[in-house]
Amino acid sequence: MKDKVTRRDFLNGTRVAIGASLLTPWTNVFGRAVNEFALDDDYYPPAKTGLRGSHDGSWETMHARVAGNTWSHAAPDGEYDLVVVGGGISGLSAAHFFRKEKPEARILVLDNHDDFGGHAKRNEFAIGGTTRIGYGGTESIDTPSGYTAVSKTLLSEIGVDVQRFYDYYDQDLYSSMGLSYAIAYDSATYGQRKLVRGYGSIPWEEFAAATPMNERARADLVRVFTDKTDYLPGMDDGEKRQLLSKISYRAYLKDYVKVDDQLLEMYQRWGMSYWCVGMDEVPAIAVQGYTDGGGIPGLVHTLPRTGGRGDEPYIFHFPDGTASIAR
Ligand SMILES: Cc1cc2nc3c(=O)[nH]c(=O)nc-3n(C[C@H](O)[C@H](O)[C@H](O)COP(=O)(O)OP(=O)(O)OC[C@H]3O[C@@H](n4cnc5c(N)ncnc54)[C@H](O)[C@@H]3O)c2cc1C
């Protein structure tokens, strides 16, 4: 890449993901401190608020390209040994591994967003003179015991010791405060608005009786948790897996487990925090990993899970989720 365009032009024109943290890891990743990139002093994407996602500035170029626009090549000054397109965990990891092999390598990481990390981003909020950090994207190092040797090595090389979460994550916090899972029922669906506590921690009959659901939905709730029914009889595991990959969890509950509509509605929004879509769009097979201990019912005795998280707790996350890994 030899065309001469100033760094400022390049950064402004293509929106390379450069954050404004002056932390050493930043310099490690990019080889330079941020003040060498001609960005404003207050340039710090994590502190921006509002619904950001693919913010303005990240999509216009692609849309213009789709509409037929073309540009002459704009390249940064100098030559690079590696240009990585996409500054998410994958791209940053690629840069890390390349630099490991070639410590002197000049690496350019491009991203269409104003911050690096891809889905692994953070938000910072100034509240009453303090900074609160939250996930701007993905949450957890899920089941690190199952990571590949390469991934485990990567975590260790960037200084993440997952064992330490056992010391620093208070697994009894919520139960010690008397808190438990609860379901919020709305009046539009259930005739009354009600919060029912104890999901998964009190007997299902007791929980069901406290809900504003109709009698059939209550009975179905107890059934899906206490019956040991295989709802896909006559199929081998391969056939079950194939079917469950093709139908939604909602369709599975409706057509195979045959539960009442009010129970379907109870689970419809269950996955919004994981998958960001309703359960009519989540493949039934995806739910298999969330069936333990009062999770999502209906699959435990139909297609018992092999492998997976097992007893490993879901504790491996930083205050900013996985953004600390990117950073
Ligand atoms: C809702 C949700 C929750 C998740 N929760 C977790 C979790 O808790 N734990 C976990 O480990 N994983 C989680 N994941 C999965 C995780 O987000 C991904 O596995 C991971 O982010 C993938 O990283 P990546 O670098 O491959 O892609 P991304 O994070 O998507 O990064 C790719 C980057 O490249 C940019 N890019 C793409 N094309 C171009 C281009 N042509 N030019 C410039 N830039 C480009 C993109 O805009 C993006 O910034 C979750 C995923 C979702 C959707």
Coordinates of C-alpha atoms and ligand atoms in Angstrom, one line a residue:
M1 CA 0.0 0.0 0.0
K2 CA 2.0 2.9 -1.2
D3 CA -0.4 5.8 -2.1
K4 CA 0.4 8.9 0.0
V5 CA -2.6 10.1 2.1
T6 CA -2.0 11.7 5.4
R7 CA -2.9 9.8 8.5
R8 CA -5.5 12.4 9.4
D9 CA -7.2 12.1 6.0
F10 CA -7.2 8.4 6.3
L11 CA -8.6 8.3 9.8
N12 CA -11.2 10.9 9.0
G13 CA -12.1 9.3 5.7
T14 CA -12.4 5.7 6.7
R15 CA -13.2 5.9 10.4
V16 CA -10.6 3.6 11.7
A17 CA -11.5 2.4 15.1
I18 CA -9.3 4.4 17.4
G19 CA -10.4 4.9 21.0
A20 CA -9.0 7.6 23.2
S21 CA -7.8 5.6 26.1
L22 CA -4.3 6.3 26.9
L23 CA -3.9 3.0 28.7
T24 CA -0.8 1.0 27.9
P25 CA -2.7 -1.8 26.3
W26 CA -4.0 0.7 23.7
T27 CA -0.5 1.6 22.8
N28 CA 0.5 -2.1 22.8
V29 CA -2.3 -2.9 20.3
F30 CA -1.7 0.0 18.0
G31 CA 1.9 0.7 18.5
R32 CA 1.3 4.4 19.3
A33 CA -0.4 6.6 21.8
V34 CA -3.8 8.0 20.8
N35 CA -2.5 11.6 20.7
E36 CA -0.5 10.6 17.6
F37 CA -3.7 10.0 15.7
A38 CA -4.9 13.6 15.4
L39 CA -8.2 12.9 17.2
D40 CA -9.9 15.4 19.4
D41 CA -9.1 15.3 23.1
D42 CA -12.6 14.4 24.0
Y43 CA -12.8 11.5 21.6
Y44 CA -13.9 8.6 23.7
P45 CA -16.7 6.5 22.3
P46 CA -17.5 4.5 25.5
A47 CA -18.6 7.8 27.1
K48 CA -21.1 8.5 24.4
T49 CA -24.7 7.7 25.4
G50 CA -27.9 6.8 23.6
L51 CA -28.6 3.9 21.4
R52 CA -25.3 3.6 19.5
G53 CA -25.0 0.2 17.8
S54 CA -24.0 0.8 14.3
H55 CA -23.9 4.5 14.9
D56 CA -24.1 7.2 12.2
G57 CA -20.8 7.2 10.3
S58 CA -20.4 3.5 10.3
W59 CA -22.9 2.5 7.6
E60 CA -23.1 5.4 5.1
T61 CA -20.0 4.3 3.1
M62 CA -21.3 0.8 2.6
H63 CA -24.7 2.0 1.6
A64 CA -23.1 4.4 -0.9
R65 CA -21.1 1.5 -2.3
V66 CA -24.2 -0.6 -2.7
A67 CA -25.8 2.3 -4.5
G68 CA -23.0 2.2 -7.0
N69 CA -20.5 4.8 -5.7
T70 CA -16.9 4.2 -6.2
W71 CA -13.8 5.9 -4.8
S72 CA -10.1 6.0 -5.8
H73 CA -8.0 4.1 -3.3
A74 CA -7.1 5.9 -0.2
A75 CA -4.3 4.3 1.7
P76 CA -2.5 5.3 4.8
D77 CA 1.1 6.4 4.6
G78 CA 3.8 3.8 4.9
E79 CA 3.5 0.1 4.3
Y80 CA 1.9 -2.5 6.5
D81 CA 2.8 -6.2 7.0
L82 CA -0.7 -7.0 7.9
V83 CA -4.0 -5.2 7.4
V84 CA -6.9 -6.6 9.4
V85 CA -10.4 -5.7 8.3
G86 CA -12.6 -5.7 11.4
G87 CA -11.4 -4.7 14.9
G88 CA -13.5 -7.1 16.9
I89 CA -12.1 -9.9 19.0
S90 CA -11.3 -11.9 15.9
G91 CA -9.4 -9.1 14.2
L92 CA -7.6 -8.1 17.3
S93 CA -6.7 -11.7 18.0
A94 CA -5.3 -12.0 14.4
A95 CA -3.2 -8.9 15.0
H96 CA -2.0 -10.4 18.3
F97 CA -1.0 -13.7 16.8
F98 CA 0.7 -12.1 13.9
R99 CA 2.7 -9.8 16.1
K100 CA 3.7 -12.8 18.2
E101 CA 5.2 -14.4 15.2
K102 CA 6.7 -11.1 13.9
P103 CA 7.3 -8.8 16.8
E104 CA 8.4 -6.0 14.5
A105 CA 5.4 -6.2 12.2
R106 CA 3.5 -3.0 11.4
I107 CA -0.2 -3.9 11.6
L108 CA -3.2 -1.8 10.7
V109 CA -6.6 -2.7 12.1
L110 CA -9.6 -1.2 10.3
D111 CA -13.1 -0.9 11.5
N112 CA -16.2 1.0 10.4
H113 CA -17.1 2.0 13.9
D114 CA -15.6 4.7 16.1
D115 CA -14.5 2.2 18.8
F116 CA -12.7 -1.1 18.6
G117 CA -14.0 -4.4 19.9
G118 CA -16.8 -5.2 17.5
H119 CA -19.4 -6.7 19.8
A120 CA -17.0 -6.5 22.7
K121 CA -17.6 -2.8 23.6
R122 CA -18.2 -1.0 26.8
N123 CA -20.4 2.0 28.0
E124 CA -19.3 4.4 30.7
F125 CA -21.8 6.7 32.5
A126 CA -20.9 9.7 34.6
I127 CA -23.3 9.5 37.6
G128 CA -22.9 11.8 40.6
G129 CA -19.2 12.3 40.0
T130 CA -18.4 8.6 39.6
T131 CA -18.0 6.5 36.5
R132 CA -20.2 3.5 36.1
I133 CA -19.1 0.9 33.6
G134 CA -21.5 -1.4 31.7
Y135 CA -21.6 -3.8 28.8
G136 CA -21.9 -2.1 25.5
G137 CA -22.0 -5.5 23.9
T138 CA -21.3 -9.1 24.8
E139 CA -21.2 -10.2 28.4
S140 CA -19.2 -13.2 29.3
I141 CA -16.3 -15.6 28.8
D142 CA -18.8 -18.4 28.7
T143 CA -17.5 -21.8 29.8
P144 CA -13.8 -21.1 29.5
S145 CA -12.9 -24.7 30.4
G146 CA -14.2 -25.7 27.0
Y147 CA -12.1 -23.2 25.1
T148 CA -9.6 -24.5 22.7
A149 CA -5.9 -24.5 23.6
V150 CA -5.3 -21.6 21.3
S151 CA -8.1 -19.5 22.9
K152 CA -6.9 -20.4 26.4
T153 CA -3.4 -19.4 25.5
L154 CA -4.7 -16.1 24.1
L155 CA -6.5 -15.3 27.3
S156 CA -3.4 -16.1 29.4
E157 CA -1.2 -14.0 27.1
I158 CA -3.3 -10.9 27.5
G159 CA -3.4 -11.4 31.3
V160 CA -6.8 -12.9 31.8
D161 CA -6.7 -15.5 34.6
V162 CA -10.2 -17.0 34.6
Q163 CA -9.5 -18.8 37.9
R164 CA -9.5 -15.4 39.7
F165 CA -13.2 -14.9 39.0
Y166 CA -13.8 -17.6 41.6
D167 CA -12.3 -15.2 44.2
Y168 CA -13.8 -12.0 43.0
Y169 CA -17.3 -13.0 41.8
D170 CA -19.7 -13.3 44.7
Q171 CA -21.8 -16.2 43.6
D172 CA -24.1 -16.0 46.6
L173 CA -24.8 -12.3 46.3
Y174 CA -28.4 -12.5 45.1
S175 CA -29.5 -15.5 47.2
S176 CA -27.9 -13.9 50.3
M177 CA -30.1 -10.9 49.7
G178 CA -33.2 -13.1 49.4
L179 CA -33.5 -12.5 45.7
S180 CA -34.6 -15.1 43.2
Y181 CA -35.7 -15.3 39.6
A182 CA -39.1 -13.8 39.0
I183 CA -41.5 -13.6 36.0
A184 CA -43.4 -10.4 35.3
Y185 CA -46.8 -11.0 33.8
D186 CA -48.6 -8.2 31.9
S187 CA -52.2 -7.3 32.1
A188 CA -52.7 -7.3 28.3
T189 CA -51.9 -11.1 28.1
Y190 CA -52.8 -12.3 31.5
G191 CA -55.6 -10.0 32.7
Q192 CA -53.5 -8.6 35.5
R193 CA -50.1 -7.3 36.1
K194 CA -48.1 -9.5 38.5
L195 CA -44.6 -10.3 39.5
V196 CA -44.2 -13.9 40.6
R197 CA -41.0 -14.7 42.5
G198 CA -39.3 -18.0 43.0
Y199 CA -39.0 -19.3 39.4
G200 CA -36.9 -22.5 39.7
S201 CA -36.4 -22.2 43.5
I202 CA -39.9 -23.0 44.9
P203 CA -42.0 -26.1 43.9
W204 CA -43.5 -25.7 40.4
E205 CA -47.0 -26.3 41.6
E206 CA -46.6 -23.4 44.1
F207 CA -45.1 -21.1 41.4
A208 CA -47.8 -22.0 38.9
A209 CA -50.6 -21.4 41.4
A210 CA -49.3 -17.9 42.1
T211 CA -49.3 -16.9 38.4
P212 CA -52.2 -15.1 36.8
M213 CA -52.2 -17.7 34.0
N214 CA -55.3 -19.8 33.1
E215 CA -55.6 -23.3 34.6
R216 CA -54.4 -25.1 31.5
A217 CA -51.2 -22.9 31.2
R218 CA -50.5 -23.5 34.9
A219 CA -50.9 -27.2 34.5
D220 CA -48.6 -27.1 31.4
L221 CA -46.0 -25.2 33.3
V222 CA -45.9 -27.9 36.0
R223 CA -45.9 -30.6 33.3
V224 CA -43.0 -29.3 31.3
F225 CA -40.8 -29.2 34.4
T226 CA -41.9 -32.4 36.1
D227 CA -42.7 -34.8 33.3
K228 CA -40.0 -36.9 31.9
T229 CA -41.5 -37.0 28.5
D230 CA -39.6 -37.4 25.2
Y231 CA -41.6 -35.0 23.0
L232 CA -40.1 -36.4 19.8
P233 CA -40.6 -40.1 20.3
G234 CA -39.4 -42.5 17.6
M235 CA -36.6 -40.3 16.5
D236 CA -32.9 -40.9 17.1
D237 CA -30.7 -38.1 18.4
G238 CA -29.5 -37.1 14.9
E239 CA -33.0 -36.8 13.6
K240 CA -34.0 -34.8 16.7
R241 CA -31.1 -32.4 16.3
Q242 CA -32.0 -31.9 12.6
L243 CA -35.6 -31.1 13.4
L244 CA -34.8 -28.9 16.4
S245 CA -32.4 -26.9 14.2
K246 CA -35.1 -26.2 11.7
I247 CA -38.0 -25.1 14.0
S248 CA -38.2 -22.3 16.5
Y249 CA -38.5 -22.9 20.2
R250 CA -41.9 -21.4 20.1
A251 CA -43.0 -23.8 17.4
Y252 CA -41.5 -26.7 19.4
L253 CA -43.4 -25.7 22.5
K254 CA -46.7 -25.2 20.5
D255 CA -46.6 -28.2 18.1
Y256 CA -44.7 -30.9 20.0
V257 CA -44.9 -30.1 23.7
K258 CA -48.4 -28.7 23.0
V259 CA -48.6 -26.1 25.7
D260 CA -51.3 -23.4 26.2
D261 CA -50.9 -20.1 24.4
Q262 CA -50.4 -18.2 27.7
L263 CA -47.4 -20.3 28.5
L264 CA -46.1 -19.7 25.0
E265 CA -46.3 -16.0 25.7
M266 CA -44.5 -16.5 29.0
Y267 CA -41.5 -17.8 27.1
Q268 CA -41.8 -15.7 24.0
R269 CA -39.5 -12.9 25.2
W270 CA -37.3 -15.1 27.3
G271 CA -34.4 -14.9 24.9
M272 CA -34.3 -11.2 24.2
S273 CA -31.3 -10.7 26.5
Y274 CA -29.3 -13.5 24.9
W275 CA -30.5 -13.5 21.3
C276 CA -32.2 -10.2 20.9
V277 CA -35.2 -11.8 19.1
G278 CA -38.4 -13.5 20.2
M279 CA -38.5 -17.2 20.7
D280 CA -40.3 -17.6 17.4
E281 CA -36.9 -16.7 15.8
V282 CA -34.7 -18.8 18.1
P283 CA -34.0 -22.3 16.9
A284 CA -35.2 -24.9 19.4
I285 CA -31.8 -26.5 19.4
A286 CA -30.2 -23.3 20.8
V287 CA -32.3 -23.6 23.9
Q288 CA -30.7 -26.9 24.8
G289 CA -27.9 -25.1 26.7
Y290 CA -30.3 -23.2 28.9
T291 CA -32.5 -25.9 30.3
D292 CA -30.7 -26.5 33.7
G293 CA -32.1 -25.5 37.1
G294 CA -35.3 -23.9 36.2
G295 CA -34.1 -22.5 32.9
I296 CA -36.1 -23.0 29.7
P297 CA -38.2 -26.2 29.7
G298 CA -39.2 -28.9 27.3
L299 CA -35.9 -30.4 26.0
V300 CA -34.3 -32.0 29.0
H301 CA -35.8 -35.5 28.4
T302 CA -36.2 -35.1 24.6
L303 CA -32.6 -34.4 23.8
P304 CA -30.5 -34.6 26.9
R305 CA -27.5 -32.3 26.7
T306 CA -24.0 -33.8 26.4
G307 CA -21.0 -31.7 27.2
G308 CA -21.7 -28.0 27.6
R309 CA -21.2 -25.9 30.7
G310 CA -21.9 -28.7 33.2
D311 CA -21.2 -27.3 36.7
E312 CA -19.1 -24.5 35.5
P313 CA -20.6 -21.3 36.8
Y314 CA -21.5 -18.3 34.6
I315 CA -19.2 -15.9 36.4
F316 CA -16.4 -15.1 34.0
H317 CA -17.2 -11.5 33.1
F318 CA -15.8 -8.1 33.7
P319 CA -17.8 -5.0 34.6
D320 CA -17.7 -4.2 30.9
G321 CA -18.4 -7.7 29.8
T322 CA -15.9 -8.9 27.2
A323 CA -14.8 -5.3 26.3
S324 CA -11.9 -5.7 28.7
I325 CA -10.6 -8.6 26.6
A326 CA -10.6 -6.4 23.5
R327 CA -9.0 -3.6 25.4
Ligands
LIG1 C1 -26.5 -10.7 21.3 C2 -25.2 -11.4 21.4 C3 -24.7 -11.7 22.6 C4 -23.5 -12.4 22.7 N1 -23.0 -12.7 23.9 C5 -21.7 -13.2 24.0 C6 -21.1 -13.4 25.3 O1 -21.7 -13.1 26.3 N2 -19.9 -14.0 25.3 C7 -19.2 -14.3 24.1 O2 -18.1 -14.8 24.2 N3 -19.8 -14.1 22.9 C8 -21.0 -13.6 22.8 N4 -21.5 -13.3 21.6 C9 -20.8 -13.7 20.4 C10 -19.7 -12.7 20.2 O3 -20.3 -11.4 20.0 C11 -19.0 -13.0 18.9 O4 -18.5 -14.3 18.9 C12 -17.8 -12.1 18.7 O5 -18.1 -10.7 19.0 C13 -17.3 -12.2 17.3 O6 -16.2 -11.4 17.2 P1 -15.7 -11.0 15.7 O7 -14.5 -10.1 15.9 O8 -15.6 -12.2 14.9 O9 -16.9 -10.1 15.1 P2 -17.4 -8.7 15.6 O10 -17.4 -8.5 17.1 O11 -18.7 -8.5 14.9 O12 -16.4 -7.7 15.0 C14 -16.2 -7.5 13.6 C15 -16.0 -6.0 13.4 O13 -15.6 -5.9 12.0 C16 -16.3 -4.8 11.5 N5 -16.3 -5.0 10.0 C17 -16.9 -6.0 9.4 N6 -16.7 -5.8 8.0 C18 -16.0 -4.7 7.9 C19 -15.5 -4.0 6.7 N7 -15.7 -4.4 5.5 N8 -14.8 -2.8 7.0 C20 -14.5 -2.4 8.2 N9 -15.0 -3.0 9.3 C21 -15.7 -4.1 9.2 C22 -17.6 -4.9 12.1 O14 -18.4 -3.7 12.0 C23 -17.2 -5.2 13.6 O15 -16.9 -4.0 14.3 C24 -22.8 -12.7 21.5 C25 -23.3 -12.3 20.3 C26 -24.5 -11.7 20.2 C27 -25.0 -11.2 18.9

